[in-house]
Tab-separated table of N, CA and C in Angstrom:
chain	number	residue	atom	x	y	z
A	28	MET	N	132.830	109.110	224.518
A	28	MET	CA	133.863	107.685	224.091
A	28	MET	C	134.602	107.993	225.740
A	29	ALA	N	133.810	106.766	225.609
A	29	ALA	CA	134.352	104.809	227.121
A	29	ALA	C	135.870	105.253	226.648
A	30	VAL	N	137.030	105.086	227.867
A	30	VAL	CA	138.483	104.913	227.200
A	30	VAL	C	139.341	104.422	228.587
A	31	SER	N	140.081	104.152	228.312
A	31	SER	CA	140.394	103.067	228.976
A	31	SER	C	141.671	103.893	229.752
A	32	GLU	N	142.110	103.096	231.341
A	32	GLU	CA	142.851	103.895	231.820
A	32	GLU	C	144.899	104.582	231.493
A	33	ALA	N	144.844	103.288	230.286
A	33	ALA	CA	146.129	103.603	229.861
A	33	ALA	C	146.043	104.395	229.464
A	34	ILE	N	145.045	104.786	228.448
A	34	ILE	CA	144.373	105.469	227.260
A	34	ILE	C	144.645	106.959	227.946
A	35	GLU	N	144.421	106.571	229.284
A	35	GLU	CA	143.364	108.239	230.286
A	35	GLU	C	144.648	108.751	230.846
A	36	ASN	N	145.957	107.642	230.566
A	36	ASN	CA	147.326	107.838	231.041
A	36	ASN	C	147.984	108.370	230.117
A	37	TYR	N	147.748	108.446	229.417
A	37	TYR	CA	148.829	108.421	227.966
A	37	TYR	C	147.722	109.648	227.873
A	38	LEU	N	146.765	110.109	227.407
A	38	LEU	CA	146.815	111.415	227.840
A	38	LEU	C	147.160	113.029	229.405
A	39	GLU	N	146.785	112.345	230.179
A	39	GLU	CA	147.549	112.949	231.439
A	39	GLU	C	148.594	113.181	230.947
A	40	THR	N	149.776	112.767	230.780
A	40	THR	CA	150.813	112.632	230.433
A	40	THR	C	151.223	113.660	229.245
A	41	ILE	N	150.804	113.144	228.112
A	41	ILE	CA	150.333	114.061	227.590
A	41	ILE	C	150.146	115.921	227.853
A	42	TYR	N	149.109	115.251	228.136
A	42	TYR	CA	149.014	117.512	229.168
A	42	TYR	C	149.380	118.148	229.249
A	43	ILE	N	150.253	117.362	231.103
A	43	ILE	CA	151.580	117.198	231.387
A	43	ILE	C	152.492	117.205	231.185
A	44	LEU	N	152.544	117.460	229.661
A	44	LEU	CA	154.486	117.168	229.107
A	44	LEU	C	153.858	118.667	228.302
A	45	SER	N	152.671	118.794	228.138
A	45	SER	CA	152.357	119.842	226.678
A	45	SER	C	152.740	121.302	227.710
A	46	LEU	N	152.493	121.091	229.207
A	46	LEU	CA	152.358	122.103	229.903
A	46	LEU	C	153.826	122.619	230.590
A	47	GLN	N	154.768	121.726	230.192
A	47	GLN	CA	156.412	121.760	230.398
A	47	GLN	C	156.566	122.214	229.457
A	48	LYS	N	156.622	122.896	228.233
A	48	LYS	CA	157.185	122.006	227.061
A	48	LYS	C	156.770	123.150	226.074
A	49	GLU	N	157.217	122.830	225.065
A	49	GLU	CA	156.345	124.025	223.978
A	49	GLU	C	155.437	122.856	223.678
A	50	TYR	N	156.862	121.711	223.049
A	50	TYR	CA	156.835	120.574	221.758
A	50	TYR	C	156.274	119.472	222.816
A	51	THR	N	155.905	118.339	222.802
A	51	THR	CA	155.259	117.047	222.924
A	51	THR	C	155.736	116.189	222.229
A	52	HIS	N	156.882	115.134	221.898
A	52	HIS	CA	157.105	114.276	220.654
A	52	HIS	C	157.469	113.165	221.840
A	53	ALA	N	156.505	112.253	221.119
A	53	ALA	CA	157.160	110.834	221.347
A	53	ALA	C	158.007	110.486	222.547
A	54	VAL	N	158.833	110.571	222.446
A	54	VAL	CA	160.248	109.602	222.796
A	54	VAL	C	159.931	110.938	224.279
A	55	ASP	N	159.784	111.808	224.465
A	55	ASP	CA	159.359	112.849	225.839
A	55	ASP	C	158.082	111.346	226.324
A	56	VAL	N	157.126	111.147	225.501
A	56	VAL	CA	156.263	109.873	226.436
A	56	VAL	C	156.686	109.161	227.223
A	57	CYS	N	157.594	108.617	226.066
A	57	CYS	CA	158.515	107.114	226.477
A	57	CYS	C	159.250	107.433	227.915
A	58	ASN	N	159.571	108.400	227.503
A	58	ASN	CA	160.679	109.562	229.210
A	58	ASN	C	159.583	108.833	230.074
A	59	TYR	N	158.747	109.524	230.046
A	59	TYR	CA	158.155	110.231	231.358
A	59	TYR	C	156.922	109.084	231.963
A	60	LEU	N	156.631	108.262	231.271
A	60	LEU	CA	156.543	107.179	231.374
A	60	LEU	C	156.667	105.232	231.919
A	61	SER	N	158.545	105.592	231.027
A	61	SER	CA	159.085	104.604	230.669
A	61	SER	C	158.682	103.253	230.247
A	62	TYR	N	158.770	103.568	229.229
A	62	TYR	CA	157.781	102.738	228.079
A	62	TYR	C	158.831	103.165	227.232
A	63	SER	N	158.761	101.495	225.996
A	63	SER	CA	159.015	101.004	225.103
A	63	SER	C	158.564	102.400	224.216
A	64	ARG	N	159.057	102.942	222.903
A	64	ARG	CA	158.504	103.104	222.241
A	64	ARG	C	158.025	102.659	221.043
A	65	PRO	N	157.952	101.526	220.558
A	65	PRO	CA	157.181	100.627	219.950
A	65	PRO	C	155.258	100.789	220.509
A	66	THR	N	155.304	100.579	222.349
A	66	THR	CA	154.670	100.604	222.749
A	66	THR	C	153.640	102.411	222.524
A	67	VAL	N	154.366	102.831	223.113
A	67	VAL	CA	153.980	104.129	222.360
A	67	VAL	C	153.560	104.786	221.295
A	68	SER	N	154.069	104.269	220.481
A	68	SER	CA	154.197	104.273	218.357
A	68	SER	C	152.466	103.608	218.500
A	69	VAL	N	151.903	102.495	219.398
A	69	VAL	CA	150.768	101.422	218.478
A	69	VAL	C	149.811	102.439	219.492
A	70	VAL	N	150.241	103.068	220.546
A	70	VAL	CA	148.857	103.495	221.795
A	70	VAL	C	148.573	105.235	220.975
A	71	LEU	N	150.063	105.372	220.484
A	71	LEU	CA	149.278	106.992	219.621
A	71	LEU	C	148.921	107.504	218.706
A	72	ARG	N	149.213	105.866	217.715
A	72	ARG	CA	147.756	105.407	216.525
A	72	ARG	C	146.515	104.805	217.032
A	73	GLN	N	146.088	104.251	218.322
A	73	GLN	CA	145.313	104.147	218.641
A	73	GLN	C	144.172	105.278	218.846
A	74	MET	N	144.649	106.395	219.548
A	74	MET	CA	144.492	107.422	220.226
A	74	MET	C	143.971	108.655	218.712
A	75	ARG	N	145.584	108.892	217.422
A	75	ARG	CA	145.176	109.248	216.808
A	75	ARG	C	143.073	108.661	215.741
A	76	GLU	N	143.621	107.610	215.961
A	76	GLU	CA	142.829	106.848	214.961
A	76	GLU	C	140.648	107.874	215.767
A	77	ASN	N	141.296	106.985	216.936
A	77	ASN	CA	139.981	107.512	217.508
A	77	ASN	C	139.811	109.268	218.089
A	78	GLY	N	140.381	110.248	217.369
A	78	GLY	CA	139.942	111.357	217.539
A	78	GLY	C	140.360	112.171	219.338
A	79	LEU	N	141.284	111.338	219.364
A	79	LEU	CA	141.869	112.060	220.657
A	79	LEU	C	143.222	112.980	220.897
A	80	VAL	N	144.021	111.788	219.904
A	80	VAL	CA	145.471	114.061	219.684
A	80	VAL	C	145.891	113.272	217.458
A	81	THR	N	146.069	114.926	217.678
A	81	THR	CA	146.429	114.843	216.530
A	81	THR	C	148.505	115.188	216.391
A	82	VAL	N	149.168	114.364	215.179
A	82	VAL	CA	150.091	114.773	215.081
A	82	VAL	C	151.089	115.200	213.962
A	83	ASN	N	151.474	116.245	214.246
A	83	ASN	CA	151.839	117.229	212.862
A	83	ASN	C	153.024	116.552	212.282
A	84	GLU	N	153.652	117.404	210.671
A	84	GLU	CA	153.963	116.704	210.413
A	84	GLU	C	155.658	116.638	210.783
A	85	ASP	N	155.998	117.863	212.476
A	85	ASP	CA	157.946	118.242	212.640
A	85	ASP	C	157.357	116.204	213.927
A	86	ASN	N	156.675	115.622	214.008
A	86	ASN	CA	155.789	114.861	214.548
A	86	ASN	C	155.924	115.616	216.527
A	87	HIS	N	154.813	116.734	216.552
A	87	HIS	CA	153.995	116.664	216.937
A	87	HIS	C	153.377	116.922	217.829
A	88	ILE	N	152.992	116.156	218.984
A	88	ILE	CA	152.308	115.480	219.518
A	88	ILE	C	151.069	116.836	220.296
A	89	PHE	N	149.377	116.003	219.799
A	89	PHE	CA	148.729	118.017	220.235
A	89	PHE	C	147.722	117.145	220.964
A	90	LEU	N	146.593	117.223	221.786
A	90	LEU	CA	145.361	117.036	222.834
A	90	LEU	C	144.064	117.351	221.771
A	91	THR	N	143.476	116.858	221.102
A	91	THR	CA	143.047	117.391	220.149
A	91	THR	C	141.710	118.080	221.831
A	92	PRO	N	140.390	118.715	220.992
A	92	PRO	CA	139.886	118.969	222.809
A	92	PRO	C	138.856	117.729	223.498
A	93	GLU	N	138.905	116.860	223.249
A	93	GLU	CA	138.008	115.264	223.348
A	93	GLU	C	139.433	114.861	224.257
A	94	GLY	N	140.946	115.267	223.570
A	94	GLY	CA	141.295	114.887	223.949
A	94	GLY	C	141.731	115.545	225.290
A	95	LYS	N	141.775	116.545	225.185
A	95	LYS	CA	141.937	117.840	225.347
A	95	LYS	C	141.151	117.345	227.748
A	96	ALA	N	139.706	117.753	227.295
A	96	ALA	CA	138.727	116.870	228.341
A	96	ALA	C	139.482	116.450	228.719
A	97	ILE	N	139.321	115.349	228.873
A	97	ILE	CA	140.092	113.751	229.172
A	97	ILE	C	141.062	114.105	230.173
A	98	ALA	N	142.025	114.940	229.902
A	98	ALA	CA	142.974	114.572	230.635
A	98	ALA	C	143.141	115.492	231.676
A	99	VAL	N	142.359	116.153	231.039
A	99	VAL	CA	142.300	118.039	232.193
A	99	VAL	C	141.453	117.261	233.672
A	100	ARG	N	140.387	116.352	233.671
A	100	ARG	CA	139.710	116.160	234.082
A	100	ARG	C	140.608	114.794	235.356
A	101	ILE	N	141.119	113.860	234.197
A	101	ILE	CA	142.095	113.366	235.419
A	101	ILE	C	143.478	113.693	236.015
A	102	TYR	N	143.879	114.964	235.303
A	102	TYR	CA	145.216	115.885	236.369
A	102	TYR	C	144.109	116.302	237.559
A	103	GLU	N	142.920	116.841	236.613
A	103	GLU	CA	142.196	116.529	237.897
A	103	GLU	C	142.220	116.751	239.639
A	104	ARG	N	141.526	115.322	238.950
A	104	ARG	CA	141.637	114.095	240.383
A	104	ARG	C	142.440	114.148	240.406
A	105	HIS	N	143.432	113.316	239.688
A	105	HIS	CA	145.185	113.337	240.170
A	105	HIS	C	145.692	114.396	241.630
A	106	ASN	N	145.322	115.910	241.249
A	106	ASN	CA	146.057	116.764	242.277
A	106	ASN	C	145.599	116.148	243.121
A	107	VAL	N	144.078	116.765	242.815
A	107	VAL	CA	143.032	117.071	244.543
A	107	VAL	C	143.386	115.344	245.284
A	108	LEU	N	142.696	114.067	244.097
A	108	LEU	CA	143.081	113.071	245.363
A	108	LEU	C	144.346	112.634	246.242
A	109	SER	N	145.858	113.197	245.043
A	109	SER	CA	146.518	113.730	245.844
A	109	SER	C	147.091	114.515	247.674
A	110	ARG	N	146.846	115.342	247.099
A	110	ARG	CA	146.601	116.722	247.807
A	110	ARG	C	145.911	116.574	249.005
A	111	LEU	N	144.848	115.401	249.152
A	111	LEU	CA	143.737	115.276	249.916
A	111	LEU	C	144.349	113.864	250.648
A	112	LEU	N	144.556	112.866	250.431
A	112	LEU	CA	145.852	111.489	250.727
A	112	LEU	C	146.871	112.611	251.617
A	113	MET	N	147.295	113.391	251.344
A	113	MET	CA	148.461	114.148	251.848
A	113	MET	C	148.700	115.178	252.174
A	114	GLU	N	146.754	116.107	252.700
A	114	GLU	CA	146.863	117.294	254.279
A	114	GLU	C	146.265	116.068	255.056
A	115	ILE	N	145.542	114.434	254.773
A	115	ILE	CA	145.047	113.872	255.837
A	115	ILE	C	146.257	112.678	256.459
A	116	GLY	N	147.185	113.292	255.863
A	116	GLY	CA	149.355	111.993	256.886
A	116	GLY	C	149.265	111.846	255.451
A	117	VAL	N	148.810	110.769	254.531
A	117	VAL	CA	149.652	109.776	254.391
A	117	VAL	C	150.718	110.206	253.456
A	118	PRO	N	151.426	109.791	253.182
A	118	PRO	CA	153.320	110.378	253.291
A	118	PRO	C	152.878	110.383	251.083
A	119	LYS	N	153.657	112.058	251.112
A	119	LYS	CA	153.749	112.185	249.189
A	119	LYS	C	154.033	111.183	248.825
A	120	GLU	N	154.829	110.217	249.461
A	120	GLU	CA	154.965	109.149	247.145
A	120	GLU	C	154.021	108.363	247.257
A	121	THR	N	153.359	107.607	248.060
A	121	THR	CA	152.277	106.499	248.637
A	121	THR	C	150.845	107.609	248.102
A	122	ALA	N	149.915	108.760	248.579
A	122	ALA	CA	149.419	109.556	247.988
A	122	ALA	C	149.636	110.382	246.677
A	123	LEU	N	150.379	110.241	246.084
A	123	LEU	CA	150.186	110.178	244.527
A	123	LEU	C	150.319	109.278	243.706
A	124	HIS	N	150.994	107.947	243.916
A	124	HIS	CA	150.849	105.890	243.965
A	124	HIS	C	148.990	105.672	244.414
A	125	ASP	N	148.902	106.138	245.126
A	125	ASP	CA	147.477	105.912	244.725
A	125	ASP	C	146.331	106.363	244.486
A	126	ALA	N	146.506	108.112	244.763
A	126	ALA	CA	145.965	107.844	243.282
A	126	ALA	C	145.589	107.974	242.254
A	127	CYS	N	146.937	107.634	242.271
A	127	CYS	CA	146.795	107.413	240.158
A	127	CYS	C	145.711	105.964	239.914
A	128	LYS	N	145.857	105.403	240.998
A	128	LYS	CA	144.623	104.255	240.901
A	128	LYS	C	144.072	104.303	241.013
A	129	ILE	N	142.815	105.758	242.048
A	129	ILE	CA	141.721	106.070	242.036
A	129	ILE	C	140.419	106.731	240.954
A	130	GLU	N	142.191	107.912	240.634
A	130	GLU	CA	141.339	108.854	239.872
A	130	GLU	C	141.176	108.315	238.597
A	131	HIS	N	141.427	106.816	237.942
A	131	HIS	CA	140.069	106.278	236.609
A	131	HIS	C	139.588	105.066	237.316
A	132	ASP	N	138.891	105.584	238.552
A	132	ASP	CA	137.556	104.306	238.932
A	132	ASP	C	136.741	104.932	239.429
A	133	LEU	N	136.956	106.927	240.296
A	133	LEU	CA	135.712	106.511	241.239
A	133	LEU	C	134.777	107.523	240.078
A	134	SER	N	134.216	107.822	240.074
A	134	SER	CA	132.790	108.423	239.417
A	134	SER	C	132.882	109.757	238.926
A	135	ASN	N	131.560	110.356	238.956
A	135	ASN	CA	131.703	111.957	238.557
A	135	ASN	C	131.456	112.016	240.977
A	136	GLU	N	130.463	112.252	240.837
A	136	GLU	CA	129.408	111.776	242.382
A	136	GLU	C	130.507	111.848	243.460
A	137	SER	N	130.818	111.313	243.162
A	137	SER	CA	131.903	110.873	244.468
A	137	SER	C	133.333	111.710	244.124
A	138	PHE	N	133.732	111.448	242.904
A	138	PHE	CA	134.544	112.949	242.458
A	138	PHE	C	134.419	114.144	243.132
A	139	GLU	N	133.166	114.962	242.841
A	139	GLU	CA	131.985	116.378	243.313
A	139	GLU	C	132.758	116.631	244.562
A	140	ALA	N	132.018	115.527	245.648
A	140	ALA	CA	131.943	115.172	246.428
A	140	ALA	C	133.263	115.747	247.605
A	141	ILE	N	134.852	114.255	247.037
A	141	ILE	CA	135.876	114.266	247.787
A	141	ILE	C	136.198	115.752	247.092
A	142	LYS	N	136.451	116.332	246.304
A	142	LYS	CA	136.635	117.509	245.537
A	142	LYS	C	135.981	118.351	247.114
A	143	ARG	N	134.640	118.790	246.920
A	143	ARG	CA	134.025	119.677	248.335
A	143	ARG	C	134.775	119.148	249.338
A	144	LEU	N	134.990	118.077	250.051
A	144	LEU	CA	134.930	117.929	251.369
A	144	LEU	C	136.746	118.928	251.623
A	145	TYR	N	137.670	118.497	250.389
A	145	TYR	CA	138.914	119.236	250.149
A	145	TYR	C	138.665	120.777	250.141
A	146	LYS	N	138.558	121.528	249.615
A	146	LYS	CA	138.263	122.844	249.386
A	146	LYS	C	137.824	122.823	250.723
A	147	LYS	N	137.056	122.398	251.944
A	147	LYS	CA	136.585	123.046	253.314
A	147	LYS	C	138.188	122.534	253.365
A	148	ILE	N	138.374	121.458	253.786
A	148	ILE	CA	139.619	120.997	254.907
A	148	ILE	C	140.054	122.855	254.674
A	149	ILE	N	140.680	123.056	253.686
A	149	ILE	CA	142.032	124.006	252.974
A	149	ILE	C	141.401	125.377	254.026
A	150	GLU	N	139.895	125.571	253.175
A	150	GLU	CA	139.890	127.209	254.266
A	150	GLU	C	139.738	126.714	255.873
A	151	ASN	N	139.249	125.469	256.093
A	151	ASN	CA	139.917	125.690	257.819
A	151	ASN	C	140.878	125.776	257.987
A	152	LYS	N	141.617	125.348	257.310
A	152	LYS	CA	143.144	125.350	258.073
A	152	LYS	C	143.566	127.475	257.815
A	153	LYS	N	142.903	128.292	256.825
A	153	LYS	CA	143.442	130.038	256.692
A	153	LYS	C	142.522	130.017	257.849
C-alpha cells in the first residue's frame, strides 16, 4: 500500500513515541508534531480505516504490523540520512531537517547504497 508523506510522518511519530512511553495517545501526537487535535483525529481515522493503526477502548494508539513496517523503514532512513549528513559536516539541525525531506522520496536502491556508504565511513573511523 502506498502512503503519503504525511501518513509516513504520523506513523514515524507514533513509532518514536512508542519507544519513549508505554502508551501513545492522540494528544502525544499533537504535541510532538505541533498539530491541532482535529487535524490529528482526522488522520488517525484515515490510518485506522487503512489498517495502519488501531485504537483501543482506552484511546491508546498502536501500529498494526503494516503500519509498524512503514514506520520502522522511515525511522531507519531518517537516522541513517541524518547521521551521514552530520558525518560529512552538515550542522545537526540542518541534517535532521534535510533528512526529513529526503527520507520519503528516496528509492530503496538509493537508500541501500547510502546505507552501505555510511557503514564504510563509520568502519573506516575505527
